[in-house]
C-alpha cells in the first residue's frame, strides 16, 4: 500500500481535555468504510486497523467517523513523558514495550501513542507503564471508549 491511496478522516472531540478534534489516515474500502492506518492520538475507542464507517456531507468535506464496524483487536495507550526526560531515555523505555507486541507513533517530543497488536500482552504493558509512572518518568492513559456512542472524552 502506498501513501497515495490514503485519505484523511476526521472526528470531533468537543469534550476532550487537550483538543477539539482529530484527523487520521485511512484506506478507503468502499461503501463509506475505511481502515484506520495510524494510531489515534486523542480519540477514545478507536484503534489502528479498525474498520470504521465515515460519511461526508459533501465531496468537499473530510469524512467524519460515525462508528467502528469491525474492531481490529488492537489496543491504544497514550504516554506523556516527563518534561525532563531526554529522547534517549524515552526511546529506551519505549523499546522495553516491544517484547509485548507494541509499537508507537509520536505526536511531538513528549506525547506518544502506543499500538498493541491483537496478540500483544496489554496487561504486561499496563504494568510496565504503571511502574514508569510511579518512578515519575511519564503519565499514561488507556484509550478504551469513555462515552457510549462517542469517541470523545466524558463531558466535564
N, CA, C and O atoms as a DFTB+ gen file, in Angstrom:
624 C
 N C O
     1  1       0.843      -1.183       0.000
     2  2       0.000       0.000       0.000
     3  2       0.881       1.236       0.000
     4  3       1.848       1.317       0.758
     5  1       0.554       2.181      -0.834
     6  2       1.302       3.431      -0.861
     7  2       0.481       4.526      -0.202
     8  3      -0.740       4.428      -0.082
     9  1       1.180       5.572       0.223
    10  2       0.509       6.693       0.882
    11  2      -0.500       7.386      -0.018
    12  3      -1.434       8.019       0.474
    13  1      -0.324       7.273      -1.334
    14  2      -1.236       7.968      -2.239
    15  2      -2.643       7.363      -2.201
    16  3      -3.583       8.000      -2.677
    17  1      -2.817       6.164      -1.655
    18  2      -4.136       5.552      -1.521
    19  2      -4.847       5.982      -0.244
    20  3      -6.028       5.684      -0.066
    21  1      -4.154       6.670       0.637
    22  2      -4.731       7.059       1.921
    23  2      -5.550       8.344       1.806
    24  3      -5.267       9.212       0.979
    25  1      -6.570       8.441       2.655
    26  2      -7.370       9.654       2.755
    27  2      -7.435      10.056       4.220
    28  3      -7.168       9.247       5.109
    29  1      -7.787      11.297       4.459
    30  2      -7.961      11.786       5.830
    31  2      -9.401      11.557       6.272
    32  3     -10.345      11.751       5.506
    33  1      -9.544      11.142       7.525
    34  2     -10.838      11.101       8.196
    35  2     -10.769      12.057       9.373
    36  3      -9.679      12.401       9.832
    37  1     -11.913      12.484       9.861
    38  2     -11.941      13.425      10.976
    39  2     -12.925      12.935      12.028
    40  3     -13.867      12.196      11.738
    41  1     -12.676      13.371      13.256
    42  2     -13.602      13.108      14.351
    43  2     -13.635      14.332      15.255
    44  3     -12.587      14.836      15.659
    45  1     -14.836      14.812      15.575
    46  2     -14.984      15.920      16.517
    47  2     -14.842      15.396      17.931
    48  3     -15.374      14.336      18.261
    49  1     -14.121      16.141      18.777
    50  2     -13.900      15.771      20.179
    51  2     -14.142      16.992      21.069
    52  3     -13.207      17.474      21.709
    53  1     -15.376      17.500      21.123
    54  2     -15.628      18.746      21.861
    55  2     -15.386      18.656      23.371
    56  3     -15.189      19.684      24.018
    57  1     -15.396      17.457      23.939
    58  2     -15.193      17.310      25.385
    59  2     -13.778      16.903      25.763
    60  3     -13.464      16.762      26.945
    61  1     -12.928      16.716      24.770
    62  2     -11.576      16.224      25.069
    63  2     -10.770      17.258      25.835
    64  3     -10.898      18.459      25.593
    65  1      -9.942      16.794      26.757
    66  2      -9.147      17.679      27.622
    67  2      -8.041      18.413      26.874
    68  3      -7.547      19.428      27.363
    69  1      -7.636      17.920      25.685
    70  2      -6.473      18.512      25.012
    71  2      -6.775      19.145      23.660
    72  3      -6.027      20.018      23.220
    73  1      -7.848      18.732      22.987
    74  2      -8.041      19.138      21.598
    75  2      -9.516      19.011      21.233
    76  3     -10.244      18.245      21.863
    77  1      -9.959      19.745      20.233
    78  2     -11.364      19.721      19.835
    79  2     -11.705      18.738      18.736
    80  3     -12.879      18.535      18.426
    81  1     -10.684      18.119      18.137
    82  2     -10.924      17.153      17.070
    83  2      -9.623      16.528      16.627
    84  3      -8.542      16.992      16.991
    85  1      -9.727      15.480      15.845
    86  2      -8.539      14.767      15.380
    87  2      -8.766      14.268      13.963
    88  3      -9.865      13.844      13.608
    89  1      -7.710      14.325      13.157
    90  2      -7.720      13.733      11.818
    91  2      -6.790      12.537      11.828
    92  3      -5.794      12.514      12.551
    93  1      -7.123      11.545      11.020
    94  2      -6.260      10.372      10.911
    95  2      -6.303       9.831       9.490
    96  3      -7.243      10.088       8.738
    97  1      -5.267       9.076       9.136
    98  2      -5.160       8.484       7.810
    99  2      -5.945       7.190       7.762
   100  3      -6.030       6.457       8.747
   101  1      -6.527       6.917       6.579
   102  2      -7.299       5.690       6.405
   103  2      -7.267       5.244       4.948
   104  3      -7.063       6.045       4.035
   105  1      -7.473       3.954       4.759
   106  2      -7.603       3.376       3.426
   107  2      -9.089       3.241       3.106
   108  3      -9.822       2.604       3.862
   109  1      -9.554       3.835       1.984
   110  2     -10.958       3.665       1.604
   111  2     -11.215       2.221       1.158
   112  3     -10.445       1.657       0.380
   113  1     -12.303       1.631       1.658
   114  2     -12.654       0.250       1.323
   115  2     -13.933       0.172       0.498
   116  3     -14.322      -0.909       0.056
   117  1     -14.589       1.315       0.289
   118  2     -15.855       1.355      -0.442
   119  2     -17.040       1.383       0.506
   120  3     -16.935       0.969       1.660
   121  1     -18.176       1.877       0.007
   122  2     -19.419       1.938       0.790
   123  2     -19.257       2.690       2.105
   124  3     -19.836       2.296       3.117
   125  1     -18.477       3.769       2.102
   126  2     -18.231       4.609       3.279
   127  2     -17.467       3.887       4.397
   128  3     -17.493       4.323       5.547
   129  1     -16.795       2.795       4.061
   130  2     -15.968       2.071       5.026
   131  2     -14.499       2.406       4.797
   132  3     -14.055       2.569       3.661
   133  1     -13.749       2.506       5.901
   134  2     -12.332       2.868       5.859
   135  2     -11.579       2.067       6.926
   136  3     -12.136       1.721       7.968
   137  1     -10.304       1.780       6.646
   138  2      -9.432       1.136       7.634
   139  2      -8.459       2.180       8.169
   140  3      -7.723       2.798       7.399
   141  1      -8.453       2.377       9.479
   142  2      -7.579       3.368      10.105
   143  2      -6.132       2.897       9.976
   144  3      -5.811       1.754      10.299
   145  1      -5.261       3.796       9.499
   146  2      -3.874       3.430       9.194
   147  2      -2.844       4.105      10.092
   148  3      -1.647       4.030       9.815
   149  1      -3.281       4.756      11.152
   150  2      -2.330       5.271      12.141
   151  2      -2.936       5.121      13.532
   152  3      -4.133       4.876      13.682
   153  1      -2.094       5.270      14.533
   154  2      -2.554       5.130      15.910
   155  2      -3.187       6.454      16.327
   156  3      -2.531       7.494      16.271
   157  1      -4.452       6.431      16.745
   158  2      -5.084       7.682      17.175
   159  2      -4.357       8.303      18.372
   160  3      -3.897       7.595      19.268
   161  1      -4.263       9.631      18.372
   162  2      -3.582      10.342      19.453
   163  2      -4.539      10.882      20.509
   164  3      -4.132      11.094      21.651
   165  1      -5.797      11.108      20.154
   166  2      -6.719      11.749      21.094
   167  2      -8.057      11.032      21.245
   168  3      -8.637      11.052      22.331
   169  1      -8.557      10.407      20.198
   170  2      -9.870       9.756      20.240
   171  2      -9.832       8.522      21.139
   172  3      -8.811       7.842      21.244
   173  1     -10.954       8.251      21.777
   174  2     -11.115       7.052      22.602
   175  2     -11.951       6.031      21.839
   176  3     -12.858       6.402      21.094
   177  1     -11.653       4.758      22.019
   178  2     -12.433       3.706      21.389
   179  2     -12.128       3.483      19.924
   180  3     -12.867       2.770      19.245
   181  1     -11.048       4.080      19.415
   182  2     -10.569       3.851      18.052
   183  2      -9.150       3.318      18.134
   184  3      -8.362       3.746      18.978
   185  1      -8.828       2.373      17.242
   186  2      -7.506       1.756      17.258
   187  2      -6.988       1.543      15.845
   188  3      -7.752       1.534      14.880
   189  1      -5.701       1.375      15.742
   190  2      -5.023       1.075      14.477
   191  2      -5.696      -0.131      13.813
   192  3      -5.942      -1.153      14.454
   193  1      -5.985       0.010      12.528
   194  2      -6.569      -1.019      11.658
   195  2      -8.042      -1.321      11.913
   196  3      -8.580      -2.248      11.308
   197  1      -8.709      -0.576      12.782
   198  2     -10.164      -0.712      12.907
   199  2     -10.808      -0.353      11.572
   200  3     -10.314       0.517      10.855
   201  1     -11.904      -1.021      11.242
   202  2     -12.713      -0.654      10.074
   203  2     -13.842       0.233      10.603
   204  3     -14.587      -0.160      11.500
   205  1     -13.955       1.432      10.035
   206  2     -14.939       2.397      10.504
   207  2     -15.864       2.831       9.377
   208  3     -15.521       2.760       8.197
   209  1     -17.037       3.278       9.777
   210  2     -17.969       3.922       8.871
   211  2     -17.740       5.420       9.008
   212  3     -17.777       5.957      10.115
   213  1     -17.500       6.099       7.879
   214  2     -17.282       7.551       7.896
   215  2     -18.035       8.161       6.724
   216  3     -17.986       7.654       5.603
   217  1     -18.731       9.254       6.998
   218  2     -19.546       9.900       5.965
   219  2     -19.217      11.374       5.888
   220  3     -18.779      11.989       6.860
   221  1     -19.438      11.927       4.702
   222  2     -19.206      13.344       4.468
   223  2     -20.495      13.972       3.946
   224  3     -21.213      13.376       3.143
   225  1     -20.772      15.182       4.417
   226  2     -21.970      15.883       3.957
   227  2     -21.825      16.362       2.519
   228  3     -22.825      16.613       1.847
   229  1     -20.578      16.493       2.036
   230  2     -20.334      16.848       0.637
   231  2     -18.958      16.312       0.245
   232  3     -18.144      15.979       1.106
   233  1     -18.711      16.234      -1.043
   234  2     -17.429      15.722      -1.531
   235  2     -16.267      16.635      -1.168
   236  3     -15.113      16.207      -1.203
   237  1     -16.556      17.894      -0.817
   238  2     -15.515      18.853      -0.450
   239  2     -15.060      18.716       1.001
   240  3     -14.034      19.279       1.382
   241  1     -15.808      17.977       1.811
   242  2     -15.502      17.860       3.233
   243  2     -14.857      16.516       3.547
   244  3     -15.138      15.509       2.897
   245  1     -13.993      16.516       4.550
   246  2     -13.365      15.284       5.018
   247  2     -14.442      14.427       5.686
   248  3     -15.232      14.943       6.477
   249  1     -14.487      13.138       5.384
   250  2     -15.483      12.277       6.042
   251  2     -15.303      12.250       7.557
   252  3     -14.181      12.237       8.064
   253  1     -16.430      12.243       8.269
   254  2     -16.458      12.164       9.729
   255  2     -16.701      10.714      10.142
   256  3     -17.591      10.049       9.612
   257  1     -15.907      10.234      11.085
   258  2     -16.071       8.868      11.576
   259  2     -17.370       8.792      12.380
   260  3     -17.601       9.591      13.288
   261  1     -18.210       7.818      12.030
   262  2     -19.500       7.617      12.696
   263  2     -19.461       6.472      13.698
   264  3     -20.013       6.578      14.793
   265  1     -18.799       5.363      13.314
   266  2     -18.798       4.184      14.177
   267  2     -17.698       3.225      13.754
   268  3     -17.179       3.296      12.641
   269  1     -17.356       2.324      14.673
   270  2     -16.449       1.219      14.363
   271  2     -17.323       0.066      13.891
   272  3     -18.232      -0.364      14.600
   273  1     -17.042      -0.431      12.691
   274  2     -17.799      -1.538      12.118
   275  2     -17.144      -2.864      12.501
   276  3     -17.821      -3.812      12.899
   277  1     -15.808      -2.915      12.374
   278  2     -15.056      -4.129      12.710
   279  2     -13.826      -3.734      13.515
   280  3     -12.884      -3.160      12.969
   281  1     -13.826      -4.037      14.803
   282  2     -12.621      -3.743      15.603
   283  2     -11.457      -4.623      15.147
   284  3     -11.641      -5.789      14.797
   285  1     -10.270      -4.047      15.157
   286  2      -9.077      -4.777      14.723
   287  2      -8.530      -5.703      15.802
   288  3      -7.780      -6.634      15.508
   289  1      -8.908      -5.445      17.046
   290  2      -8.326      -6.186      18.163
   291  2      -7.120      -5.486      18.758
   292  3      -6.637      -5.874      19.822
   293  1      -6.622      -4.438      18.070
   294  2      -5.520      -3.655      18.614
   295  2      -6.027      -2.829      19.795
   296  3      -7.227      -2.582      19.921
   297  1      -5.108      -2.407      20.653
   298  2      -5.417      -1.504      21.769
   299  2      -4.467      -0.323      21.703
   300  3      -3.380      -0.405      21.131
   301  1      -4.901       0.778      22.301
   302  2      -4.103       2.000      22.292
   303  2      -3.930       2.509      23.715
   304  3      -4.890       2.591      24.481
   305  1      -2.686       2.851      24.060
   306  2      -2.369       3.582      25.285
   307  2      -1.686       4.867      24.855
   308  3      -1.049       4.912      23.802
   309  1      -1.813       5.905      25.658
   310  2      -1.122       7.163      25.377
   311  2      -0.194       7.493      26.526
   312  3      -0.541       7.354      27.699
   313  1       1.006       7.937      26.152
   314  2       2.046       8.289      27.119
   315  2       2.342       9.776      27.007
   316  3       2.399      10.329      25.908
   317  1       2.531      10.418      28.155
   318  2       3.021      11.793      28.231
   319  2       4.300      11.729      29.071
   320  3       4.240      11.578      30.291
   321  1       5.444      11.845      28.415
   322  2       6.721      11.767      29.123
   323  2       6.945      13.000      29.984
   324  3       6.493      14.094      29.646
   325  1       7.642      12.817      31.095
   326  2       8.057      13.926      31.938
   327  2       8.914      14.880      31.114
   328  3       9.705      14.440      30.280
   329  1       8.762      16.181      31.342
   330  2       9.492      17.202      30.575
   331  2      11.003      17.055      30.664
   332  3      11.719      17.406      29.726
   333  1      11.492      16.537      31.785
   334  2      12.941      16.433      31.983
   335  2      13.556      15.183      31.353
   336  3      14.780      15.053      31.320
   337  1      12.730      14.265      30.855
   338  2      13.227      13.007      30.308
   339  2      13.760      13.224      28.891
   340  3      13.023      13.663      28.009
   341  1      15.036      12.919      28.677
   342  2      15.615      13.145      27.352
   343  2      15.159      12.079      26.353
   344  3      14.631      11.036      26.738
   345  1      15.367      12.354      25.087
   346  2      14.895      11.486      23.997
   347  2      15.493      10.084      24.090
   348  3      14.784       9.107      23.848
   349  1      16.766       9.957      24.431
   350  2      17.404       8.638      24.532
   351  2      16.726       7.779      25.594
   352  3      16.506       6.587      25.376
   353  1      16.394       8.368      26.731
   354  2      15.719       7.625      27.801
   355  2      14.298       7.254      27.374
   356  3      13.821       6.164      27.690
   357  1      13.626       8.149      26.661
   358  2      12.291       7.841      26.142
   359  2      12.340       6.618      25.228
   360  3      11.527       5.701      25.349
   361  1      13.304       6.624      24.316
   362  2      13.450       5.513      23.366
   363  2      13.737       4.211      24.117
   364  3      13.217       3.156      23.753
   365  1      14.544       4.284      25.140
   366  2      14.846       3.105      25.958
   367  2      13.569       2.550      26.609
   368  3      13.337       1.341      26.592
   369  1      12.756       3.426      27.173
   370  2      11.515       2.984      27.803
   371  2      10.547       2.400      26.780
   372  3       9.911       1.376      27.031
   373  1      10.437       3.052      25.635
   374  2       9.550       2.550      24.580
   375  2      10.021       1.194      24.057
   376  3       9.204       0.318      23.773
   377  1      11.324       1.025      23.931
   378  2      11.875      -0.248      23.453
   379  2      11.532      -1.396      24.401
   380  3      11.400      -2.539      23.964
   381  1      11.388      -1.101      25.687
   382  2      11.058      -2.146      26.659
   383  2       9.658      -2.716      26.438
   384  3       9.345      -3.790      26.952
   385  1       8.819      -2.019      25.688
   386  2       7.453      -2.470      25.433
   387  2       7.353      -3.358      24.198
   388  3       6.363      -4.067      24.021
   389  1       8.374      -3.323      23.342
   390  2       8.326      -4.047      22.070
   391  2       8.175      -5.549      22.249
   392  3       7.567      -6.213      21.411
   393  1       8.721      -6.092      23.333
   394  2       8.627      -7.534      23.571
   395  2       7.182      -8.007      23.756
   396  3       6.903      -9.204      23.685
   397  1       6.279      -7.076      23.991
   398  2       4.866      -7.397      24.203
   399  2       4.016      -7.037      22.982
   400  3       2.809      -6.829      23.107
   401  1       4.643      -6.961      21.799
   402  2       3.965      -6.651      20.527
   403  2       3.405      -5.238      20.496
   404  3       2.273      -5.016      20.065
   405  1       4.204      -4.288      20.953
   406  2       3.803      -2.887      20.939
   407  2       4.717      -2.083      20.026
   408  3       5.924      -2.316      19.975
   409  1       4.132      -1.145      19.312
   410  2       4.868      -0.158      18.528
   411  2       4.334       1.212      18.935
   412  3       3.400       1.304      19.732
   413  1       4.920       2.270      18.396
   414  2       4.469       3.599      18.806
   415  2       4.576       4.609      17.686
   416  3       5.312       4.427      16.716
   417  1       3.810       5.691      17.852
   418  2       3.886       6.875      16.989
   419  2       3.979       8.089      17.893
   420  3       3.308       8.162      18.923
   421  1       4.809       9.036      17.506
   422  2       4.977      10.270      18.269
   423  2       4.078      11.364      17.734
   424  3       3.963      11.554      16.523
   425  1       3.438      12.084      18.648
   426  2       2.717      13.302      18.282
   427  2       3.677      14.486      18.328
   428  3       3.584      15.409      17.519
   429  1       4.613      14.446      19.303
   430  2       5.603      15.502      19.494
   431  2       6.709      14.951      20.400
   432  3       6.835      13.735      20.539
   433  1       7.485      15.797      20.996
   434  2       8.621      15.351      21.819
   435  2       8.209      14.619      23.089
   436  3       8.984      13.821      23.616
   437  1       7.009      14.872      23.587
   438  2       6.587      14.266      24.857
   439  2       5.445      13.275      24.732
   440  3       5.343      12.349      25.536
   441  1       4.581      13.450      23.737
   442  2       3.349      12.674      23.640
   443  2       3.479      11.565      22.601
   444  3       3.855      11.799      21.453
   445  1       3.153      10.341      23.046
   446  2       3.331       9.156      22.218
   447  2       2.093       8.272      22.341
   448  3       1.561       8.076      23.433
   449  1       1.644       7.739      21.202
   450  2       0.574       6.736      21.203
   451  2       1.200       5.364      21.020
   452  3       2.033       5.159      20.137
   453  1       0.791       4.435      21.858
   454  2       1.287       3.062      21.817
   455  2       0.222       2.199      21.157
   456  3      -0.935       2.209      21.578
   457  1       0.604       1.452      20.124
   458  2      -0.277       0.483      19.493
   459  2       0.122      -0.896      19.991
   460  3       1.288      -1.282      19.917
   461  1      -0.859      -1.634      20.500
   462  2      -0.629      -3.000      20.964
   463  2      -1.393      -3.923      20.024
   464  3      -2.614      -3.828      19.902
   465  1      -0.662      -4.817      19.361
   466  2      -1.289      -5.749      18.425
   467  2      -2.308      -6.622      19.157
   468  3      -2.271      -6.760      20.379
   469  1      -3.213      -7.202      18.380
   470  2      -4.283      -8.025      18.947
   471  2      -3.734      -9.156      19.820
   472  3      -4.361      -9.524      20.813
   473  1      -2.584      -9.704      19.466
   474  2      -1.997     -10.792      20.254
   475  2      -0.974     -10.285      21.268
   476  3      -0.275     -11.081      21.895
   477  1      -0.882      -8.971      21.432
   478  2       0.070      -8.386      22.370
   479  2      -0.396      -8.523      23.812
   480  3      -1.579      -8.728      24.084
   481  1       0.550      -8.407      24.722
   482  2       0.255      -8.541      26.152
   483  2      -0.011      -7.155      26.732
   484  3       0.878      -6.530      27.311
   485  1      -1.246      -6.684      26.569
   486  2      -1.593      -5.332      27.009
   487  2      -1.526      -5.185      28.531
   488  3      -1.272      -4.091      29.034
   489  1      -1.749      -6.265      29.260
   490  2      -1.656      -6.180      30.723
   491  2      -0.210      -6.000      31.176
   492  3       0.057      -5.239      32.107
   493  1       0.724      -6.691      30.528
   494  2       2.144      -6.520      30.854
   495  2       2.597      -5.101      30.522
   496  3       3.386      -4.508      31.258
   497  1       2.103      -4.566      29.425
   498  2       2.443      -3.187      29.054
   499  2       1.855      -2.217      30.079
   500  3       2.522      -1.270      30.495
   501  1       0.617      -2.453      30.482
   502  2       0.000      -1.614      31.507
   503  2       0.838      -1.628      32.781
   504  3       1.133      -0.577      33.352
   505  1       1.217      -2.816      33.219
   506  2       2.020      -2.941      34.442
   507  2       3.354      -2.207      34.313
   508  3       3.793      -1.548      35.256
   509  1       4.006      -2.317      33.145
   510  2       5.296      -1.646      32.933
   511  2       5.113      -0.133      32.942
   512  3       5.907       0.583      33.550
   513  1       4.075       0.355      32.275
   514  2       3.818       1.798      32.257
   515  2       3.462       2.308      33.649
   516  3       3.866       3.408      34.025
   517  1       2.708       1.521      34.417
   518  2       2.370       1.921      35.791
   519  2       3.635       2.051      36.637
   520  3       3.737       2.956      37.465
   521  1       4.591       1.160      36.436
   522  2       5.866       1.241      37.148
   523  2       6.626       2.507      36.749
   524  3       7.150       3.212      37.611
   525  1       6.687       2.797      35.448
   526  2       7.359       4.016      34.982
   527  2       6.658       5.261      35.531
   528  3       7.308       6.256      35.852
   529  1       5.325       5.198      35.636
   530  2       4.578       6.327      36.179
   531  2       4.918       6.524      37.663
   532  3       5.107       7.656      38.108
   533  1       4.994       5.439      38.421
   534  2       5.376       5.518      39.837
   535  2       6.764       6.137      40.003
   536  3       7.031       6.825      40.988
   537  1       7.644       5.884      39.031
   538  2       9.005       6.417      39.062
   539  2       9.073       7.867      38.594
   540  3      10.148       8.468      38.603
   541  1       7.939       8.437      38.186
   542  2       7.888       9.829      37.756
   543  2       8.420      10.072      36.355
   544  3       8.741      11.207      36.002
   545  1       8.516       9.015      35.549
   546  2       9.075       9.141      34.204
   547  2       8.030       9.564      33.176
   548  3       8.363      10.168      32.156
   549  1       6.772       9.248      33.447
   550  2       5.709       9.517      32.485
   551  2       4.364       9.419      33.186
   552  3       4.267       8.986      34.335
   553  1       3.338       9.832      32.468
   554  2       1.969       9.508      32.846
   555  2       1.360       8.840      31.618
   556  3       1.844       9.022      30.500
   557  1       0.293       8.064      31.831
   558  2      -0.298       7.382      30.682
   559  2      -1.783       7.174      30.918
   560  3      -2.280       7.292      32.038
   561  1      -2.481       6.861      29.826
   562  2      -3.893       6.532      29.904
   563  2      -4.200       5.416      28.923
   564  3      -3.557       5.287      27.881
   565  1      -5.197       4.609      29.273
   566  2      -5.726       3.639      28.334
   567  2      -6.752       4.363      27.475
   568  3      -7.244       5.420      27.872
   569  1      -7.082       3.829      26.324
   570  2      -7.897       4.595      25.387
   571  2      -9.164       3.876      24.960
   572  3      -9.642       4.052      23.839
   573  1      -9.710       3.060      25.867
   574  2     -10.995       2.457      25.561
   575  2     -12.070       3.543      25.554
   576  3     -11.845       4.660      26.022
   577  1     -13.226       3.203      25.022
   578  2     -14.310       4.163      24.911
   579  2     -14.676       4.745      26.278
   580  3     -14.743       4.019      27.269
   581  1     -14.909       6.047      26.322
   582  2     -15.265       6.739      27.566
   583  2     -16.765       7.029      27.644
   584  3     -17.381       6.872      28.698
   585  1     -17.343       7.451      26.522
   586  2     -18.755       7.849      26.475
   587  2     -19.458       7.010      25.404
   588  3     -19.034       6.997      24.249
   589  1     -20.513       6.323      25.779
   590  2     -21.214       5.445      24.854
   591  2     -21.661       6.196      23.606
   592  3     -22.235       7.281      23.694
   593  1     -21.389       5.605      22.436
   594  2     -21.769       6.207      21.171
   595  2     -20.898       7.360      20.726
   596  3     -21.257       8.089      19.801
   597  1     -19.739       7.540      21.383
   598  2     -18.857       8.658      21.080
   599  2     -17.397       8.212      21.149
   600  3     -17.068       7.236      21.823
   601  1     -16.545       8.923      20.458
   602  2     -15.100       8.699      20.546
   603  2     -14.447       9.780      21.408
   604  3     -13.222       9.885      21.466
   605  1     -15.261      10.562      22.062
   606  2     -14.842      11.722      22.828
   607  2     -14.641      11.340      24.302
   608  3     -15.020      10.250      24.730
   609  1     -14.046      12.250      25.058
   610  2     -13.941      12.112      26.490
   611  2     -15.310      12.390      27.109
   612  3     -16.206      12.897      26.434
   613  1     -15.471      12.064      28.373
   614  2     -16.712      12.368      29.079
   615  2     -16.870      13.872      29.244
   616  3     -15.874      14.571      29.431
   617  1     -18.092      14.391      29.181
   618  2     -18.292      15.821      29.437
   619  2     -17.871      16.159      30.868
   620  3     -18.001      15.334      31.773
   621  1     -17.370      17.367      31.060
   622  2     -16.968      17.828      32.402
   623  2     -18.176      18.180      33.216
   624  3     -18.046      18.587      34.370
